[in-house]
Each structure stands twice: as C-alpha cells, then as structure tokens.
Amino acid sequence: MEKTDELVGVAEGVPVAPVDPPVRRVRPWPHGAALAIAAGAVAVQLLAGTEWLDQPAVQAWRTVCLAITVQALPFLLLGTALSGAINAFVPAELFTKVLPKRPALAVPVAGVAGAVLPGCECASVPVANSLIRRGVTPAAAFAFLLSAPAVNPVVLTATAVAFPGNPAMVAARLFASLATAAVMGWLWLWLGQEKWLRPVLRQRHTGHRRGGSRWNEFRLGFQHDFLHAGGFLVLGAMAAATFNVAVPRAVLDTFSGSPWLSVLFLAGLAVLLAVCSEADAFVAASLAGFSPTARLAFMVVGPMVDLKLIALQAGTFGRAFAWRFSTATTAVAVAASALIGGALL
C-alpha cells in the first residue's frame, strides 16, 4: 500500500511527505480522580458531626492527615509553580550549559544545586520531572530530587534550631544527605534503565513554542503538575496518618535500646510518618530515647523516602521506577547515616 501511494504521488508530480505512524497518547492519572480523592479527604475532615467520626482514634487520624496535607501543600504549590516557570520561561539549553558535559560529574553538581530550592520533597518531584523534560540527564535530576529537600538553607537552619549547641548534627545531616544523593545518581548511571520511567514527554508541552504565549504554557504546565501530584499527596498523607494512629507508642520503647535496631526503626518510621523536611528535625529532637545516629537516619531518610514521596514518584515517573528507586535510596541513606553519624556524632 505504501509503495502504491508513493508511485501515485510521483505520477501526479506531487511530492508525498512521509506520514508518521500514529502515536498512542499516554494519558496521565485522571485529574478527576485526583480531585475526587482530595474532595473525599476534605469531606472526612468536615463531617465531624457523624458519630463514628467522633471516635478519638478517627479524630486523631483526621488531624494527622490534615496536618500532613496542609504542611506539604504550600511546598507542592511552590514546586509546581517553579516547574511550570522552568518549562515556559527558561531556555532548554541553559541546563546543558550549566551542568558538566560528563554525567558522572553532573550528578554531584546537581546534588549541590539542590541547596537553592527552599522546599520539601513535594516540591522537588515536579521540578526534577521538568528538568528531565528539558534535557537534563535523569541521574543528575534524581540527585537534585534527593538533595533539594535535605540540604537547603531552611532545613539546615531548622536542624540547628532543633539541636541547639550541636553543629555536628547539622554537618552530619548535610554530608550524609549529599553523599546519598550523589551515590544514587551514580547508581542510576550504572544500573538505571530508561524503560523504568513512564513516557511522560508526550503528556504536555515541553518548553516554549515559538509564537505561543509563555504565560499560557506556564498555566497549563502548573495545572497539570499540581492536579496530577495533589491526588497522590493526599493518598500518601492518608497512609501516613493510618500508621501514626495504629501503632502503639510502646513500640518505640522496644527498639530504642538497640543501636542497630534503633537506626533501622527510625529510618522506617521516617518513611511511614512522612513528616515534611522543614519539620522533621523537631520530631527527631523529641525522640530523646534514641541515639544521635538513629535520629540522624530519621532526618536523612525522611526527606528522600516517605509514603507521600513514593506516591508522588509513582504518579510522576511510574511505579516501576518508584519502588526500585525508593528501596535503593533507603538502603544508601541508612548506610550513609550510620557511617557519617558514627564518625561525627
């Protein structure tokens, strides 16, 4: 058929342009589903008059879920706005000029650059997604994703306030977080596969198109990212609130006596509690029964791997990526915390 069409075109003297095969559009997580989950969570918060919702455990769940969502929402808003601005206003070639040409060197540079974003992990996911769309190597973008919520000035200042007179804790958090981000970036260069990433490049405009409105592109990008990530944020907050209410406080005392079990326990607790990186230092400081290294692990693992972050990564990059990346990140973060904490604390 293609041969016949080509001959007909030649016979008529009309050049026939090659026809691209139809591309199957990969649809993002439906915006309606994200809004439905968010609306359902809000309804649970408001229906306090229903008898079973007035039970103490349900009230505690509602409070924790709302606190996590409200705490993270401003930073998600910041991240999606920054992502839309990068997509619409920043030239694509800027990133390739700033970062070293060699991916192995671009990874630590991107990790250090994470200090410029004063936000939490909710903000770093859409920004890393936008960087990949603009041509930045995924390894460098993932190093930025991990370091941004852990080494920015706001988080380090909060850590210094939570641990007064203990600058070693601030330094240990900085070095352990940077080491984890760099190692994970290098691991992606070594073992990462593009097929693990969701093919998101066709989901929306990537960069400014000549003749189009930059503000309109900013609006479309911001709307897509915020609605897409917001639903997963609510899901993560609901899961974290469920664990927070269901686990007895006596369990904490069981693990605090063992140095190694306490590190592993607080690392797992950081994943499940999903405390924002701007507030996790104060939670860690309140866990006075645990060793300094265990509390360091809580602050290093939490901003890089928690329930809401796993949900955000799964919604943005795909589940195949999220589970592999979060598992490896947890192992590397725990090892970095144990080594650096043992040396400095």
Coordinates of N, CA and C in Angstrom, one line a residue, residues 51 260 275 300:
E51 N -21.4 10.2 64.2 CA -21.0 9.6 65.4 C -19.7 8.9 65.4
W260 N 21.6 -0.7 66.6 CA 21.3 -1.0 65.2 C 19.8 -1.1 64.9
V275 N 6.9 13.1 57.5 CA 7.0 14.4 58.1 C 7.7 15.3 57.1
V300 N 17.7 11.9 57.5 CA 18.3 11.7 56.2 C 17.3 10.9 55.3

